[in-house]
mmCIF file of C-alpha atoms in Angstrom:
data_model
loop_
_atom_site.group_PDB
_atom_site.id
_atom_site.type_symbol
_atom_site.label_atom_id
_atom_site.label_comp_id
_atom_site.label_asym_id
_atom_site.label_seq_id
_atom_site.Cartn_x
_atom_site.Cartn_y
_atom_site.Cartn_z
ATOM 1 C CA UNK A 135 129.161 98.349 87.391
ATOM 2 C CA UNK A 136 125.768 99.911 88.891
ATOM 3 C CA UNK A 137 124.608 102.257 86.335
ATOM 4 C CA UNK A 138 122.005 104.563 88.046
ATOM 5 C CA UNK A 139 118.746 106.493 86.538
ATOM 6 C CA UNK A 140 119.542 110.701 86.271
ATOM 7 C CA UNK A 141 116.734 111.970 88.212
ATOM 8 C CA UNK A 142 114.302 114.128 86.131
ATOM 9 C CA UNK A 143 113.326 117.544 86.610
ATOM 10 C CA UNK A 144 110.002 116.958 87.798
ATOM 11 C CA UNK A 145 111.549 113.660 90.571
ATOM 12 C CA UNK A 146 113.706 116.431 92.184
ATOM 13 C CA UNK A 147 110.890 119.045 92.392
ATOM 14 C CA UNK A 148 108.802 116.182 93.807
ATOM 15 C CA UNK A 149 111.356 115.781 96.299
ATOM 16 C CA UNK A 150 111.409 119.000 97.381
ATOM 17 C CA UNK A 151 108.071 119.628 97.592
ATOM 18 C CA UNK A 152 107.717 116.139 100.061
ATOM 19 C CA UNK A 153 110.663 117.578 102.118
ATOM 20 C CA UNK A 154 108.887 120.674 102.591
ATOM 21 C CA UNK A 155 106.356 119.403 103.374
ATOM 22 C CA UNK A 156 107.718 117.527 106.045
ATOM 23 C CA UNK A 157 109.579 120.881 107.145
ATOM 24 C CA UNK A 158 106.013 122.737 107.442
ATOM 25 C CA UNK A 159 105.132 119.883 109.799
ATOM 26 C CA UNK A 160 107.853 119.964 111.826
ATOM 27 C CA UNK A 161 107.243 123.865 112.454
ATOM 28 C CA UNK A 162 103.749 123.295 113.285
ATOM 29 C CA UNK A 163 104.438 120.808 116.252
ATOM 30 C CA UNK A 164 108.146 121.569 117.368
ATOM 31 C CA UNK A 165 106.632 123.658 119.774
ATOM 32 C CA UNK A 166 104.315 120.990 121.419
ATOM 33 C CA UNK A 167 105.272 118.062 123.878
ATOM 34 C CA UNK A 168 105.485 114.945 121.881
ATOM 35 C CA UNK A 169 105.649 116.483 118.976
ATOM 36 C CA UNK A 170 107.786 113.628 117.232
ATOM 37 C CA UNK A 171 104.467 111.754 117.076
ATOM 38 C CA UNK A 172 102.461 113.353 114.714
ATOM 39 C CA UNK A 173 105.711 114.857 112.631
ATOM 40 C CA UNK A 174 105.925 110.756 111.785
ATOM 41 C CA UNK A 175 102.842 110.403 111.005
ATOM 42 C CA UNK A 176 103.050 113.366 108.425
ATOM 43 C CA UNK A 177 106.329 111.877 107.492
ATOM 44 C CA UNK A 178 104.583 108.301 106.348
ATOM 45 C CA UNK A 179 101.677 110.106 105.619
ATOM 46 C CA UNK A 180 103.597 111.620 102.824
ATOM 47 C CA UNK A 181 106.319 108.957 102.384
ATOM 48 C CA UNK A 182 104.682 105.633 102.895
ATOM 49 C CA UNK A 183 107.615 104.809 105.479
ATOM 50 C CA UNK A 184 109.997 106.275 107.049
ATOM 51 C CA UNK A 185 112.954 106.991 105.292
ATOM 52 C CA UNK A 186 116.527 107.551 107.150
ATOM 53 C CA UNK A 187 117.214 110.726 105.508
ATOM 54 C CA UNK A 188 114.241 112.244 105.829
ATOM 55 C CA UNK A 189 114.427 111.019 109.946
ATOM 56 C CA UNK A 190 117.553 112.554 110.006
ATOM 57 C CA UNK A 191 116.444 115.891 108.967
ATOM 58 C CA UNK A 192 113.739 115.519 111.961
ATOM 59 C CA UNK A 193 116.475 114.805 113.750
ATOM 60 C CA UNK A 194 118.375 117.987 113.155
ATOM 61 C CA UNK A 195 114.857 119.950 113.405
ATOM 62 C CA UNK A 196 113.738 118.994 116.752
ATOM 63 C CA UNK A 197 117.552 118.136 118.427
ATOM 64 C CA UNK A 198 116.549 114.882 119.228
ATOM 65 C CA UNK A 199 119.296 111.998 118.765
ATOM 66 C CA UNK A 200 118.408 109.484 115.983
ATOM 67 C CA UNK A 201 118.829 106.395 118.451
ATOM 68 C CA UNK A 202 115.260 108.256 120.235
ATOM 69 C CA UNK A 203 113.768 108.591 116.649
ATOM 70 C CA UNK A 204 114.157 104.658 116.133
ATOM 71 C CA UNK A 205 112.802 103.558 119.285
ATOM 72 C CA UNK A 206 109.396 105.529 118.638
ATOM 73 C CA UNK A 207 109.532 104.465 115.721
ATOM 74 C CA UNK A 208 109.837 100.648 116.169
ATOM 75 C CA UNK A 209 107.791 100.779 119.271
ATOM 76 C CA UNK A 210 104.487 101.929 117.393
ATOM 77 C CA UNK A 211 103.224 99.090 114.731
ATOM 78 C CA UNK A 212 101.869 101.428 112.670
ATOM 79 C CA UNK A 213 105.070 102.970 111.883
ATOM 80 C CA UNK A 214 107.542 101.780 108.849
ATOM 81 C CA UNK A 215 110.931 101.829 108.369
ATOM 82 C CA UNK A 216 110.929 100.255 104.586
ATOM 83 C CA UNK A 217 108.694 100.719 101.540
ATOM 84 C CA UNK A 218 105.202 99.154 101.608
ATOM 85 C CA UNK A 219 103.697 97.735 98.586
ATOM 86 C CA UNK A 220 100.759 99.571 96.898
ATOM 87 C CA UNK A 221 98.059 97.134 98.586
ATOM 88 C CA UNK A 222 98.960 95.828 102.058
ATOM 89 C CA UNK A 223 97.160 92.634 103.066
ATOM 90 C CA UNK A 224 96.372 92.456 107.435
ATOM 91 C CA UNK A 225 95.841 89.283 108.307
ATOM 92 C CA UNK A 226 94.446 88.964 111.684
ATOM 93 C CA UNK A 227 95.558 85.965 113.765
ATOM 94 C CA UNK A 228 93.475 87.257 116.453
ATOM 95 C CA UNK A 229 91.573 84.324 118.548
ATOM 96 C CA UNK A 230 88.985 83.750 116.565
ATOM 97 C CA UNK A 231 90.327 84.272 113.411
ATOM 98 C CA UNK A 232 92.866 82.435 114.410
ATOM 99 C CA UNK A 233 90.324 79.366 115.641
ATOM 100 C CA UNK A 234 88.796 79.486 111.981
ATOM 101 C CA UNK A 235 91.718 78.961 110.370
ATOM 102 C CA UNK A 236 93.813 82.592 109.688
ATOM 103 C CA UNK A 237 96.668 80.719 109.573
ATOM 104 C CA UNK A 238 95.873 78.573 106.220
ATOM 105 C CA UNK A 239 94.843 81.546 104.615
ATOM 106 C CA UNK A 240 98.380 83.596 105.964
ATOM 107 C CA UNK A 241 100.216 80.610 104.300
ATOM 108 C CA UNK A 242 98.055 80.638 101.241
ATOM 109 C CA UNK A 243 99.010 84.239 100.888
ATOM 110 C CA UNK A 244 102.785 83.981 101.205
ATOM 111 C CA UNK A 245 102.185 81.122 98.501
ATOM 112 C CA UNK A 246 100.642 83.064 96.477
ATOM 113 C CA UNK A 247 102.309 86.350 96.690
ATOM 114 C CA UNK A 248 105.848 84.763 96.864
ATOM 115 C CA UNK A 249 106.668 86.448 99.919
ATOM 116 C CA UNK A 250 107.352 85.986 103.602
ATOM 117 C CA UNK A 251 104.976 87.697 105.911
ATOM 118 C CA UNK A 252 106.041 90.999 106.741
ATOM 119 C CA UNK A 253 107.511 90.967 102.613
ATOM 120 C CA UNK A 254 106.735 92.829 100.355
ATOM 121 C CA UNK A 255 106.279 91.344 96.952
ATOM 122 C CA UNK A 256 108.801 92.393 94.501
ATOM 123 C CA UNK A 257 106.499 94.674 92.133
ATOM 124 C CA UNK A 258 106.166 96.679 95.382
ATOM 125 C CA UNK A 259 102.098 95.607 94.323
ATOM 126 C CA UNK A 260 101.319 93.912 97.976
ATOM 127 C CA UNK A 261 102.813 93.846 101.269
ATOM 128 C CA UNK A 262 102.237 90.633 103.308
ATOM 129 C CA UNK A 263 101.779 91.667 107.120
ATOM 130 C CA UNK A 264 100.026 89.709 110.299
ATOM 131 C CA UNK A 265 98.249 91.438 112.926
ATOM 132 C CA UNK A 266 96.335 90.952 116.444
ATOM 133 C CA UNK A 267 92.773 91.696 116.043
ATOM 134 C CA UNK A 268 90.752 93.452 113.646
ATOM 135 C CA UNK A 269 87.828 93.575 115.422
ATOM 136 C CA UNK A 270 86.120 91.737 112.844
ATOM 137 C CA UNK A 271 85.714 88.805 114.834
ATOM 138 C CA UNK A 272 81.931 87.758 113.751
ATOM 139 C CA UNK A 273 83.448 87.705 110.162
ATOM 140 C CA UNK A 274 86.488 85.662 111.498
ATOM 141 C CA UNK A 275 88.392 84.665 109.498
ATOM 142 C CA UNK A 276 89.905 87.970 108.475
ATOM 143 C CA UNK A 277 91.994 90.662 106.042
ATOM 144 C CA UNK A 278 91.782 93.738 104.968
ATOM 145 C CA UNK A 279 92.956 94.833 102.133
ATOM 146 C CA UNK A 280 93.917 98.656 102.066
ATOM 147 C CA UNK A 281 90.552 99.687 103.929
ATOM 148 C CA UNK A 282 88.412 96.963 102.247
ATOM 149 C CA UNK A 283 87.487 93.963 104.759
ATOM 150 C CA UNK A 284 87.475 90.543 103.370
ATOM 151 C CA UNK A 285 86.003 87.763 106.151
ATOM 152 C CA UNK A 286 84.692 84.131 106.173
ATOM 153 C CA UNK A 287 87.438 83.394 104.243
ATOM 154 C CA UNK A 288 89.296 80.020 102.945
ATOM 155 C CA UNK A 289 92.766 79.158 101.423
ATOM 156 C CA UNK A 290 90.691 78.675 98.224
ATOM 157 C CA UNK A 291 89.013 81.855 98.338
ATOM 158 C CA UNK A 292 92.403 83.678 98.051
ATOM 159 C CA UNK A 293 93.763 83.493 94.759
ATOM 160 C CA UNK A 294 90.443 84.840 93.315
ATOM 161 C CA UNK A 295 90.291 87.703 96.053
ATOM 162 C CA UNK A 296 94.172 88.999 95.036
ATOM 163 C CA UNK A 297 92.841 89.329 91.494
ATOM 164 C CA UNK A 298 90.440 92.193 92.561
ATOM 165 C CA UNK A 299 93.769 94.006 92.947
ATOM 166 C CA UNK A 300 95.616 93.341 89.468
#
């Protein structure tokens, strides 16, 4: 049988300040065409993805069915639906990245981090994603790392580059 953690006083007031949060948001832009756009962004924003219950309070908020919720957003890339890990590796398989080899260094990666792209590595420590173009191309091939740009890069290069971030 599951035995599950009692949530502390201080994870519940957490909670409730996040939901709030999200509640102050949704006041500010209800009013606004497209306002479900920039309530999910506040909701990642303060989240890191988007969780269902918390969607299905913005649900409730603006009267907009859930099935509308989902397809904004799984339309928009930079939206989530499940947890990211604390550092989350872009590859870009853009052109030229691709060209220089992006792909060895994608597979070197899921090696490495013992995940599938688009995983997430089960420390919740990386998150494994590919992308179009980073507009990087002069430093092709590509990552980025959080905000940090890593280019020119080999297979080789990669198991020293992940140890930056351990």
């Amino acid at each position: 049988m599951e035995q599950h953690q009692p949530c502390s006083n201080s994870t519940i007031a957490e909670a409730d300040r996040k939901l709030e949060q999200i509640k102050l948001a949704i006041d500010q832009f209800k009013q606004m065409k497209g306002a479900l756009i920039p309530i999910l962004h506040e909701v990642q924003d303060v989240y890191g993805f988007l969780p269902e219950p918390v969607l299905q309070v913005v649900s409730a908020e603006l009267d907009l069915p859930m099935s509308e919720i989902y397809g904004v957003a799984s339309f928009y890339h930079f939206f989530s639906l499940t947890p990211k890990g604390e550092h989350v590796i872009h590859v870009c398989m853009g052109t030229a990245c691709y060209i220089k080899g992006a792909q060895g260094i994608l597979d070197r990666l899921s090696t490495e981090l013992k995940v599938p792209v688009q995983g997430t590595t089960e420390d919740n420590k990386f998150t494994l994603e590919a992308t179009r173009c980073l507009g990087a191309c002069g430093l092709a091939p590509v990552l980025t790392i959080g905000e940090k740009v890593h280019g020119r890069l080999t297979p080789n290069a990669v198991p020293k580059m992940l140890k930056e971030y351990n």
